[in-house]
């Protein structure tokens, strides 16, 4: 940077003012531009042209179509070699030997021997074929000339012109001359065009088989998007899986591994194939490489499922059509079929579709159920759809606890005998007491005579992890939550799991993000039907479904949170699972809250009015016989249905959840059992009065003592 110095003088005189120096800073003077050599500019232009995407695309296209010709020649050559030699028979024979099928190997050896004998006969016939051909030509020529002369004689007689005798022969000669002329004209261009036609044929074969390196193929082919699954693609995917023993075995097989594959079958929105692994390769080595196998098959990880069928040393691959699993399935039959009915004992709930596209239905008969998954994956909707179907069986009674409390189960108000909704510790206490009441009912049923058939009682707790994690402690110093022998909710659930199934008292639970703390081992293993939506880890998958299901290929931890919402992996004997598998993946029907309300309304129409108990009031000790006498009034007898309705109106906090079973239990214990009158169950006022008098007399005697 340059500086210009200017001196300023003011008032020159006897006392001159010292000069003031002003420094002015100016911009630097630009140096002259150095010209860029021509060869540098040319080099840059050439580099840009060579690295441009259009240039690279064009180069790949040229290389691709050139290599198609070479690949087509290789394919045609291999086909010709197989057709002219015994290579095919020897390859199949080695494959059969590698598979240990010696009978099949002997059969292929015999076929190869027959082929060699036939080929030898053909070659021996070639030694005598020139003589036979000459003899045939001489005989044929003589016969032909004789025939033409006979035809000429006939023409001469007919036309009375002796020259017509040679007319047929001359016609043939002229035709031969014409053919020679045509061949002479066409021969030159044909020789020129034939090589190009041959190259075109080879190119067609190569392009159809994509016989070029992957880097030269088009993007859609190279990426394999939507590429159909063929035996060669499956074998190549297995070969490149990174299992040395598998790769070596495929190379040594004469058919390049095709004998490992069973038939490729259409299975819903994908295909299914069984792969028999060679000796030295275990099934879990393939299972552990699911992502790599999927990528080798040009699929995403969630589009490939690996299960273990009944056959030994075999894996079953189900490969979805590209993008098919992202398409929604149809609506639930509960929404579309208003005439749908349910049968707890013999029926199956329509839950969704399996990966093959077949309807997946679940039997709920005498099966405890557990469904878990991460938050907001469709757990409540999946569990609720089963309860909605079961609501169409009038014999089923519901006791429900919704510890989320946002109204997901509100449509069961009027269907469930008990419905407790809320996330607080007080709601957990209410739900725990409800489950303990179910244990009491279970014990009462167990005391009934063997063979007694009981109506099903479904105890459903959604967000059950809230109960296990509740810190509240009762007056008896027993915690409501936890997983110890003193934990009230845990022990009540365990008791129902142990004995409830036999008397149709069943426990359904929905939990999220399972751990050993919020879903104890004894509880999760007590469920007959275990289902899981998307989870975070394999350890959680083992908690949800058990080791057997996960070892058999179940992998809810590989489901995509959010994208696979509503997809459950089920381990249960209540659903049809392919032979040899331990689980099945089901895409459940989604039933919205509005649709659930409409379905519940239809179910309510099938039942008599039910008053739903929303809380359990245990603060007041009452004698039910007094209240029963009160609601009977002056009548001699009243139908049990009317007694229950009047009791519910009298004290809904106590009797709102009562069913016929509760009323009958109280009356039976008091010796005033209801009986049938005109085909309906009734309560007799006189019997209740006698029972109440006996109760008072017993109480007075106790007080006197």
XYZ file of C-alpha atoms in Angstrom:
705
model
C 0.000 0.000 0.000
C 1.482 3.423 -0.989
C 1.452 6.595 1.062
C 1.391 10.206 -0.277
C 2.755 12.774 2.187
C 1.506 16.395 1.956
C 2.916 19.273 4.122
C 0.596 22.165 4.994
C 1.944 25.530 6.226
C -0.277 28.057 7.928
C 0.365 31.716 8.927
C 3.957 32.125 7.889
C 5.539 34.827 10.078
C 7.905 35.387 12.915
C 6.436 32.486 14.779
C 5.544 30.121 12.094
C 3.308 27.213 12.997
C 5.071 23.907 12.623
C 4.103 22.144 9.501
C 1.239 19.687 9.671
C 1.829 16.442 7.887
C -1.216 14.740 6.306
C -0.879 11.136 5.283
C -3.255 9.957 2.540
C -3.635 6.253 2.059
C -4.639 5.184 -1.404
C -5.582 1.786 -2.887
C -2.711 -0.245 -4.298
C -2.097 -0.031 -7.951
C -3.148 -3.315 -9.480
C -0.394 -5.268 -11.090
C -0.893 -6.244 -14.651
C -2.805 -9.629 -15.063
C -0.665 -12.589 -15.998
C -2.200 -14.294 -19.008
C -3.170 -17.969 -18.512
C -1.386 -20.149 -21.015
C -3.528 -21.673 -23.727
C -2.528 -25.195 -22.854
C -3.786 -24.696 -19.260
C -7.167 -23.447 -20.449
C -7.396 -26.321 -22.901
C -6.512 -28.834 -20.195
C -9.189 -27.478 -17.898
C -11.764 -27.664 -20.658
C -10.786 -31.225 -21.499
C -10.989 -32.243 -17.831
C -14.417 -30.651 -17.484
C -15.637 -32.402 -20.616
C -14.265 -35.764 -19.534
C -15.725 -35.596 -16.008
C -19.109 -34.179 -17.020
C -22.060 -36.411 -16.145
C -23.242 -36.507 -19.757
C -19.804 -37.717 -20.854
C -19.738 -40.390 -18.181
C -23.263 -41.510 -19.056
C -22.355 -41.706 -22.731
C -19.175 -43.646 -21.990
C -21.110 -46.121 -19.870
C -23.665 -46.531 -22.664
C -20.964 -47.252 -25.248
C -19.217 -49.703 -22.933
C -22.518 -51.340 -22.000
C -23.679 -52.028 -25.539
C -20.220 -53.213 -26.562
C -20.060 -55.588 -23.618
C -23.596 -56.821 -24.380
C -22.171 -58.313 -27.589
C -19.307 -60.001 -25.728
C -21.654 -61.223 -23.011
C -24.137 -62.497 -25.582
C -21.352 -64.404 -27.350
C -20.358 -65.971 -24.043
C -23.933 -66.981 -23.284
C -24.544 -68.406 -26.781
C -21.230 -70.240 -26.640
C -22.123 -71.792 -23.287
C -25.542 -72.826 -24.570
C -23.991 -74.352 -27.685
C -21.394 -76.196 -25.638
C -24.074 -77.580 -23.326
C -26.156 -78.683 -26.318
C -23.259 -80.391 -28.116
C -21.508 -82.030 -25.158
C -22.314 -83.856 -21.937
C -21.399 -80.829 -19.817
C -24.977 -80.363 -18.614
C -25.307 -83.978 -17.485
C -21.967 -83.901 -15.698
C -22.891 -80.643 -13.938
C -26.192 -82.045 -12.675
C -24.462 -85.258 -11.623
C -21.890 -83.363 -9.525
C -24.689 -81.301 -7.951
C -26.592 -84.437 -6.949
C -23.417 -85.922 -5.477
C -22.759 -82.732 -3.508
C -26.302 -82.904 -2.129
C -25.795 -86.553 -1.151
C -28.503 -87.799 -3.547
C -26.671 -90.727 -5.111
C -29.786 -92.096 -6.835
C -30.258 -88.863 -8.735
C -26.527 -88.773 -9.525
C -26.747 -92.290 -10.999
C -29.750 -91.271 -13.079
C -27.914 -88.279 -14.555
C -24.893 -90.475 -15.252
C -27.119 -92.906 -17.143
C -28.656 -90.080 -19.158
C -25.195 -88.816 -20.051
C -24.150 -92.278 -21.161
C -27.198 -92.582 -23.434
C -26.402 -89.187 -24.917
C -22.809 -90.242 -25.644
C -23.976 -93.454 -27.317
C -26.427 -91.574 -29.526
C -23.722 -89.053 -30.432
C -21.338 -91.900 -31.353
C -23.933 -93.425 -33.666
C -24.474 -90.098 -35.387
C -20.721 -89.676 -35.950
C -20.385 -93.219 -37.369
C -23.240 -92.494 -39.730
C -21.250 -89.542 -41.078
C -18.640 -91.970 -42.496
C -21.135 -93.514 -44.906
C -23.208 -90.451 -45.484
C -21.319 -89.242 -48.673
C -21.968 -92.540 -50.487
C -25.563 -92.559 -49.348
C -25.985 -88.949 -50.405
C -24.470 -89.617 -53.871
C -26.683 -92.635 -54.334
C -29.722 -90.606 -53.310
C -28.770 -87.801 -55.729
C -28.323 -90.194 -58.663
C -31.567 -91.982 -57.991
C -33.406 -88.738 -57.389
C -32.012 -87.150 -60.560
C -32.975 -90.163 -62.653
C -36.450 -90.218 -61.264
C -36.794 -86.478 -61.733
C -35.579 -86.503 -65.348
C -37.812 -89.477 -66.137
C -40.783 -87.726 -64.697
C -40.059 -84.525 -66.644
C -39.699 -86.511 -69.908
C -42.995 -88.310 -69.276
C -44.628 -84.942 -68.676
C -43.083 -83.611 -71.925
C -44.382 -86.598 -73.922
C -47.847 -85.980 -72.573
C -47.620 -82.309 -73.628
C -46.355 -83.285 -77.112
C -49.258 -85.664 -77.614
C -51.728 -83.090 -76.419
C -50.366 -80.279 -78.592
C -49.219 -82.525 -81.462
C -45.865 -80.718 -81.272
C -42.818 -82.923 -80.715
C -40.756 -79.983 -79.417
C -42.946 -79.860 -76.288
C -41.211 -83.010 -75.151
C -38.281 -81.014 -73.660
C -40.389 -78.092 -72.405
C -40.586 -79.289 -68.716
C -36.860 -79.954 -68.629
C -36.102 -76.505 -70.045
C -38.447 -74.893 -67.529
C -36.516 -76.489 -64.687
C -33.209 -75.412 -66.246
C -34.456 -71.838 -66.636
C -35.633 -71.833 -62.969
C -32.206 -73.011 -61.808
C -30.582 -70.297 -63.918
C -32.892 -67.699 -62.290
C -31.967 -68.912 -58.800
C -28.273 -68.687 -59.654
C -28.767 -65.154 -60.901
C -30.623 -64.141 -57.728
C -27.982 -65.712 -55.516
C -25.235 -63.994 -57.503
C -26.925 -60.607 -56.954
C -27.746 -61.166 -53.257
C -24.589 -63.005 -52.228
C -22.363 -59.962 -51.927
C -24.719 -57.840 -49.756
C -25.629 -60.917 -47.713
C -21.976 -61.534 -46.891
C -21.692 -57.895 -45.848
C -24.872 -57.833 -43.720
C -24.596 -61.263 -42.076
C -21.847 -60.314 -39.584
C -23.871 -57.316 -38.476
C -26.984 -59.487 -38.057
C -24.935 -61.938 -36.012
C -23.648 -59.097 -33.821
C -27.205 -57.798 -33.419
C -28.392 -61.256 -32.338
C -25.575 -61.506 -29.806
C -26.358 -58.001 -28.548
C -30.027 -58.956 -28.087
C -29.067 -61.989 -26.001
C -26.615 -59.984 -23.908
C -28.986 -57.073 -23.308
C -31.791 -59.388 -22.245
C -29.520 -61.041 -19.683
C -27.820 -57.741 -18.682
C -24.488 -59.358 -19.545
C -22.322 -56.389 -18.596
C -20.485 -55.215 -15.462
C -22.633 -53.476 -12.876
C -20.862 -50.132 -13.383
C -21.929 -50.077 -17.033
C -25.597 -50.945 -16.483
C -28.351 -48.290 -16.360
C -29.200 -46.874 -12.947
C -32.557 -48.649 -12.690
C -30.983 -52.025 -13.486
C -27.885 -51.394 -11.365
C -30.010 -50.413 -8.359
C -32.296 -53.380 -8.959
C -35.426 -51.381 -8.110
C -38.438 -53.582 -8.732
C -36.242 -56.370 -10.100
C -38.085 -59.721 -9.984
C -36.649 -62.471 -7.824
C -35.172 -65.284 -9.918
C -33.119 -68.345 -8.920
C -29.909 -66.800 -10.221
C -30.485 -63.611 -8.198
C -31.146 -65.586 -5.002
C -28.051 -67.765 -5.477
C -25.886 -64.722 -6.216
C -27.244 -62.957 -3.122
C -26.379 -65.977 -0.980
C -22.953 -66.323 -2.583
C -22.097 -62.705 -1.780
C -23.450 -62.915 1.777
C -19.990 -63.073 3.331
C -20.144 -66.678 4.560
C -16.946 -68.362 3.277
C -18.292 -71.913 3.570
C -21.421 -70.983 1.641
C -19.489 -69.207 -1.109
C -17.090 -72.146 -1.504
C -19.926 -74.681 -1.615
C -21.770 -72.717 -4.319
C -18.622 -72.505 -6.447
C -18.103 -76.269 -6.175
C -21.681 -77.100 -7.145
C -22.024 -78.072 -10.775
C -25.213 -76.058 -11.228
C -23.753 -72.983 -9.474
C -26.035 -73.441 -6.461
C -29.426 -73.830 -8.159
C -30.021 -77.163 -6.415
C -30.172 -75.357 -3.041
C -33.399 -73.632 -3.998
C -36.900 -74.956 -3.817
C -39.666 -73.602 -6.074
C -40.111 -69.838 -5.961
C -43.763 -69.365 -5.000
C -45.973 -66.304 -5.210
C -46.884 -65.415 -1.600
C -49.111 -62.375 -1.269
C -47.255 -59.185 -2.162
C -43.969 -61.050 -2.595
C -42.387 -64.426 -3.237
C -41.245 -67.230 -0.981
C -38.466 -69.749 -1.459
C -36.898 -72.427 0.736
C -33.090 -72.619 0.663
C -31.366 -75.828 1.745
C -27.969 -74.789 3.034
C -24.887 -76.890 2.277
C -23.059 -78.754 4.984
C -20.981 -76.494 7.194
C -23.370 -73.500 6.975
C -25.800 -72.899 9.842
C -29.150 -71.151 9.567
C -28.242 -68.458 12.075
C -25.312 -67.369 9.873
C -27.882 -66.397 7.248
C -30.326 -64.904 9.769
C -27.659 -62.637 11.204
C -27.003 -61.143 7.772
C -30.548 -60.105 6.953
C -29.659 -56.571 5.918
C -26.861 -57.687 3.600
C -29.064 -60.372 2.070
C -31.811 -57.817 1.466
C -29.384 -55.432 -0.213
C -28.027 -58.280 -2.346
C -31.610 -58.945 -3.435
C -32.052 -55.223 -4.225
C -34.549 -54.805 -1.405
C -34.747 -52.867 1.837
C -34.170 -54.732 5.067
C -37.835 -54.632 6.079
C -38.811 -56.257 2.772
C -36.990 -59.533 3.500
C -38.033 -61.983 6.233
C -35.984 -65.047 7.175
C -37.683 -67.874 9.061
C -36.758 -71.459 9.912
C -39.149 -74.105 8.496
C -39.484 -77.693 9.649
C -36.868 -79.088 7.249
C -33.367 -79.359 8.673
C -30.624 -76.963 7.537
C -33.171 -74.855 5.669
C -34.106 -71.183 5.718
C -37.293 -69.788 4.243
C -36.959 -66.424 2.522
C -39.958 -64.193 1.960
C -39.099 -61.266 -0.300
C -41.639 -58.498 -0.791
C -42.259 -56.757 -4.068
C -40.414 -53.466 -3.987
C -42.489 -50.925 -2.012
C -45.425 -53.315 -1.466
C -45.218 -53.216 2.344
C -45.624 -49.453 2.322
C -49.102 -49.804 0.826
C -52.014 -49.920 3.352
C -54.205 -52.988 3.664
C -57.990 -52.919 3.434
C -60.423 -51.942 6.207
C -61.437 -54.321 8.977
C -64.481 -56.572 8.448
C -65.812 -55.007 11.648
C -66.146 -51.768 9.696
C -67.414 -53.153 6.386
C -69.690 -56.001 7.546
C -72.470 -54.822 9.822
C -73.851 -58.377 10.045
C -70.623 -59.718 11.529
C -71.007 -61.855 14.654
C -68.554 -63.253 17.186
C -68.194 -66.563 18.985
C -65.768 -66.631 21.901
C -65.544 -70.421 21.949
C -65.243 -71.366 18.273
C -64.686 -68.125 16.388
C -61.595 -66.163 15.431
C -61.177 -62.415 15.491
C -60.331 -60.851 12.093
C -57.105 -59.076 12.955
C -55.411 -58.275 9.644
C -53.342 -59.900 6.913
C -50.144 -61.888 6.972
C -47.307 -61.113 4.586
C -48.747 -63.514 1.999
C -51.904 -61.415 1.856
C -54.045 -64.077 3.539
C -56.508 -63.114 6.264
C -54.985 -63.453 9.735
C -57.524 -64.395 12.407
C -56.829 -64.969 16.086
C -58.619 -67.361 18.439
C -59.192 -65.772 21.860
C -60.646 -68.823 23.591
C -59.054 -69.341 27.018
C -55.880 -67.467 26.096
C -54.203 -64.773 28.159
C -52.795 -62.061 25.911
C -49.872 -59.653 26.015
C -49.132 -57.021 23.378
C -46.228 -54.611 23.604
C -44.225 -52.189 21.497
C -42.799 -48.715 21.403
C -45.041 -45.738 22.002
C -47.375 -44.618 19.203
C -47.013 -47.772 17.104
C -50.676 -48.862 17.174
C -50.724 -51.025 20.307
C -54.010 -49.728 21.678
C -55.751 -49.891 18.291
C -54.564 -53.484 17.750
C -55.719 -54.597 21.210
C -58.976 -52.676 20.986
C -59.930 -54.290 17.672
C -59.875 -57.718 19.347
C -62.099 -56.495 22.176
C -64.515 -54.887 19.698
C -64.963 -58.181 17.882
C -65.474 -60.048 21.146
C -68.112 -57.512 22.188
C -70.468 -59.081 19.615
C -70.616 -62.211 21.795
C -73.248 -61.339 24.403
C -71.894 -63.871 26.898
C -68.586 -62.000 27.315
C -68.187 -59.582 30.232
C -65.488 -56.889 30.184
C -63.596 -55.332 33.084
C -61.288 -52.665 31.697
C -58.566 -50.401 32.983
C -57.117 -47.722 30.690
C -54.122 -46.212 32.461
C -53.514 -43.727 29.662
C -56.882 -42.104 30.197
C -57.258 -40.160 26.945
C -60.496 -41.808 25.806
C -59.125 -44.639 23.665
C -61.522 -47.056 25.401
C -64.384 -44.650 26.102
C -66.655 -46.367 23.541
C -66.889 -49.354 25.929
C -68.946 -47.274 28.339
C -72.184 -49.238 28.275
C -70.435 -52.420 27.114
C -67.971 -53.033 29.945
C -69.150 -53.751 33.461
C -66.164 -51.800 34.753
C -64.185 -49.119 32.960
C -61.508 -47.198 34.846
C -59.694 -44.490 32.880
C -56.836 -42.327 34.061
C -53.040 -42.182 34.512
C -52.727 -41.314 38.215
C -51.729 -43.524 41.115
C -55.357 -43.440 42.285
C -56.417 -44.968 38.971
C -53.711 -47.617 39.322
C -55.110 -48.458 42.776
C -58.601 -48.766 41.299
C -57.342 -51.013 38.502
C -55.393 -53.164 40.958
C -58.498 -53.642 43.087
C -60.434 -54.536 39.934
C -57.915 -57.248 39.086
C -58.052 -58.500 42.676
C -61.834 -58.706 42.358
C -61.303 -60.824 39.259
C -59.139 -63.133 41.363
C -61.977 -63.384 43.889
C -64.413 -64.249 41.105
C -61.961 -66.811 39.747
C -61.682 -68.478 43.152
C -65.460 -68.588 43.474
C -65.769 -70.287 40.115
C -63.108 -72.807 41.028
C -65.284 -73.900 43.961
C -68.179 -74.732 41.642
C -68.831 -78.380 40.665
C -66.517 -79.734 37.946
C -67.869 -79.326 34.452
C -69.640 -76.050 35.185
C -69.461 -73.715 32.186
C -68.758 -70.097 33.087
C -69.315 -67.022 30.933
C -65.998 -65.456 29.873
C -64.715 -62.559 31.947
C -62.116 -60.485 30.078
C -59.910 -58.352 32.333
C -58.148 -55.832 30.071
C -55.469 -53.414 31.293
C -53.944 -51.047 28.763
C -50.653 -49.299 29.622
C -50.037 -51.956 32.272
C -46.482 -50.705 32.790
C -48.057 -47.903 34.828
C -49.327 -50.489 37.321
C -45.988 -52.264 37.642
C -44.162 -48.958 38.161
C -46.685 -47.443 40.613
C -44.975 -46.337 43.875
C -48.181 -46.257 45.945
C -48.370 -48.415 49.099
C -51.608 -49.590 50.722
C -52.674 -49.433 54.363
C -51.408 -52.976 54.781
C -47.914 -51.785 53.760
C -48.107 -53.776 50.527
C -47.034 -51.881 47.377
C -49.399 -51.753 44.436
C -46.563 -51.832 41.896
C -43.368 -53.800 41.627
C -42.694 -57.459 40.971
C -42.191 -58.894 44.453
C -44.338 -61.425 46.266
C -45.944 -58.547 48.199
C -46.803 -56.493 45.075
C -50.573 -56.457 44.748
C -51.024 -55.950 40.997
C -48.222 -58.370 40.120
C -49.582 -61.117 42.373
C -53.167 -60.661 41.161
C -52.072 -61.021 37.537
C -49.955 -64.057 38.389
C -52.914 -65.766 40.083
C -55.136 -65.196 37.041
C -52.403 -66.503 34.746
C -52.057 -69.613 36.870
C -55.712 -70.635 37.187
C -57.978 -68.202 35.377
C -58.007 -69.915 31.984
C -59.790 -73.010 33.291
C -62.783 -70.963 34.493
C -62.782 -68.408 31.642
C -61.249 -65.539 33.626
C -58.708 -64.113 31.187
C -56.084 -61.382 31.468
C -55.180 -59.097 28.545
C -52.420 -56.537 28.953
C -50.963 -53.859 26.718
C -47.583 -52.356 27.600
C -44.976 -50.199 25.934
C -41.186 -50.219 25.773
C -40.807 -53.390 27.873
C -38.094 -53.824 30.510
C -37.665 -56.246 33.384
C -38.973 -53.532 35.688
C -42.189 -52.557 33.871
C -42.926 -56.061 32.537
C -41.692 -58.790 34.903
C -40.574 -62.107 33.474
C -43.252 -64.213 35.210
C -46.018 -61.985 33.877
C -44.889 -61.910 30.269
C -44.319 -65.656 30.208
C -47.815 -66.296 31.565
C -49.490 -65.058 28.351
C -50.579 -67.640 25.790
C -50.687 -65.088 22.972
C -47.734 -62.728 22.786
C -47.605 -59.991 20.161
C -45.128 -57.211 19.569
C -45.059 -54.108 17.437
C -41.830 -52.285 16.610
C -39.226 -52.462 19.366
C -35.785 -50.972 19.841
C -33.535 -53.924 20.597
C -33.330 -57.683 20.272
C -33.379 -58.038 24.059
C -36.770 -56.305 24.116
C -37.952 -58.630 21.358
C -36.998 -61.600 23.538
C -38.932 -60.085 26.444
C -41.977 -59.586 24.273
C -42.078 -62.882 22.364
C -39.699 -65.264 24.113
C -36.399 -66.795 23.071
C -37.949 -69.524 20.923
C -39.772 -67.087 18.655
C -36.747 -64.798 18.255
C -34.403 -67.723 17.606
C -36.893 -68.904 14.989
C -36.724 -65.625 13.076
C -39.134 -63.259 14.862
C -37.635 -59.774 14.724
C -39.982 -56.990 15.896
C -36.857 -54.955 16.630
C -36.289 -54.750 12.850
C -39.693 -53.224 12.175
C -39.535 -49.547 11.282
C -41.023 -47.293 13.980
C -43.663 -45.092 12.426
C -43.553 -46.694 8.985
C -44.605 -50.161 10.181
C -47.229 -48.862 12.587
C -49.826 -51.559 13.271
C -47.581 -54.436 12.137
C -47.283 -57.075 14.857
C -45.173 -60.192 15.217
C -47.333 -62.855 16.894
C -46.333 -65.994 18.772
C -49.470 -67.972 19.633
C -51.209 -71.263 18.996
C -54.374 -69.278 18.371
C -53.301 -68.141 14.899
C -52.355 -70.192 11.857
C -48.553 -70.230 11.644
C -46.734 -72.052 8.807
C -45.367 -75.414 9.871
C -41.952 -75.185 11.469
C -42.178 -71.452 12.272
C -42.508 -70.048 15.770
C -44.177 -66.758 14.848
C -45.984 -64.899 12.115
C -46.006 -61.244 11.061
C -49.454 -59.648 10.776
C -50.382 -56.264 9.359
C -53.394 -55.408 11.500
C -56.484 -53.574 10.322
C -56.618 -50.032 11.668
C -59.942 -49.076 13.257
C -60.149 -45.375 13.991
C -61.755 -44.053 17.172
C -64.831 -42.887 15.236
C -65.238 -46.295 13.595
C -64.712 -47.953 16.980
C -67.582 -45.887 18.416
C -69.902 -47.026 15.609
C -68.890 -50.657 16.101
C -69.442 -50.377 19.846
C -72.891 -48.906 19.231
C -73.819 -51.948 17.133
C -72.529 -54.237 19.874
C -74.559 -52.403 22.534
C -77.697 -52.993 20.480
C -77.180 -56.747 20.905
C -76.996 -56.494 24.704
C -79.328 -55.397 27.441
C -78.454 -52.086 28.991
C -75.243 -52.310 31.016
C -74.377 -49.725 33.616
C -70.618 -49.268 33.575
C -68.831 -48.844 36.887
C -66.145 -46.152 36.637
C -64.747 -46.449 40.163
C -64.767 -48.862 43.076
C -66.105 -47.460 46.335
C -65.030 -49.558 49.296
C -65.501 -46.954 52.013
C -68.973 -48.116 53.096
C -69.757 -51.600 54.351
C -73.286 -52.576 53.359
C -75.401 -55.690 53.602
C -76.482 -56.513 50.040
C -79.516 -58.456 51.333
C -80.941 -55.246 52.810
C -80.567 -53.447 49.519
C -82.079 -56.395 47.627
C -85.149 -56.357 49.897
C -85.348 -52.613 49.369
C -85.383 -52.827 45.538
C -87.834 -55.780 45.492
C -90.362 -53.737 47.430
C -93.756 -55.351 47.960
C -93.504 -57.755 45.020
C -93.468 -61.495 45.683
C -90.733 -62.115 43.156
C -88.758 -59.952 40.728
C -86.660 -60.892 37.716
C -82.931 -60.970 38.465
C -82.364 -58.589 35.544
C -84.650 -55.995 37.162
C -83.050 -56.494 40.575
C -79.626 -55.746 39.126
C -80.888 -52.637 37.338
C -82.552 -51.324 40.519
C -79.464 -52.019 42.627
C -77.309 -50.157 40.099
C -79.677 -47.199 40.287
C -79.763 -47.331 44.070
C -75.987 -47.328 44.596
C -74.049 -47.224 41.318
C -70.708 -46.899 43.143
C -71.243 -50.340 44.701
C -73.635 -52.235 42.439
C -72.911 -50.567 39.095
C -70.442 -53.323 38.182
C -72.576 -56.193 39.425
C -73.510 -58.947 37.032
C -75.871 -61.875 37.419
C -72.898 -63.830 38.740
C -72.381 -61.356 41.601
C -76.068 -61.353 42.518
C -76.313 -65.134 42.415
C -73.181 -65.504 44.552
C -74.615 -63.283 47.303
C -77.982 -65.036 47.263
C -76.437 -68.515 47.156
C -74.205 -67.736 50.112
C -77.241 -66.512 52.058
C -79.390 -69.532 51.162
C -81.803 -67.493 48.994
C -80.803 -68.755 45.573
C -82.778 -67.417 42.594
C -84.894 -69.857 40.647
C -86.713 -70.064 37.329
C -90.304 -68.947 36.937
C -91.943 -69.018 33.516
C -88.518 -69.598 31.966
C -86.766 -66.605 33.579
C -84.622 -66.320 36.707
C -86.344 -64.511 39.578
C -85.512 -63.484 43.155
C -88.112 -64.435 45.817
C -88.790 -61.820 48.480
C -89.709 -64.434 51.115
C -86.398 -66.287 50.698
C -84.398 -63.113 51.014
C -86.304 -62.106 54.135
C -85.636 -65.483 55.773
C -81.953 -65.243 54.869
C -81.743 -61.716 56.244
C -83.461 -62.764 59.484
C -81.044 -65.653 59.863
C -78.147 -63.260 59.285
C -79.407 -60.909 61.994
C -79.973 -63.767 64.423
C -76.428 -64.981 63.793
C -75.093 -61.498 64.321
C -77.014 -61.087 67.589
C -75.737 -64.393 68.888
C -72.172 -63.403 68.073
C -72.615 -60.072 69.837
C -74.027 -61.789 72.951
C -71.045 -64.066 73.159
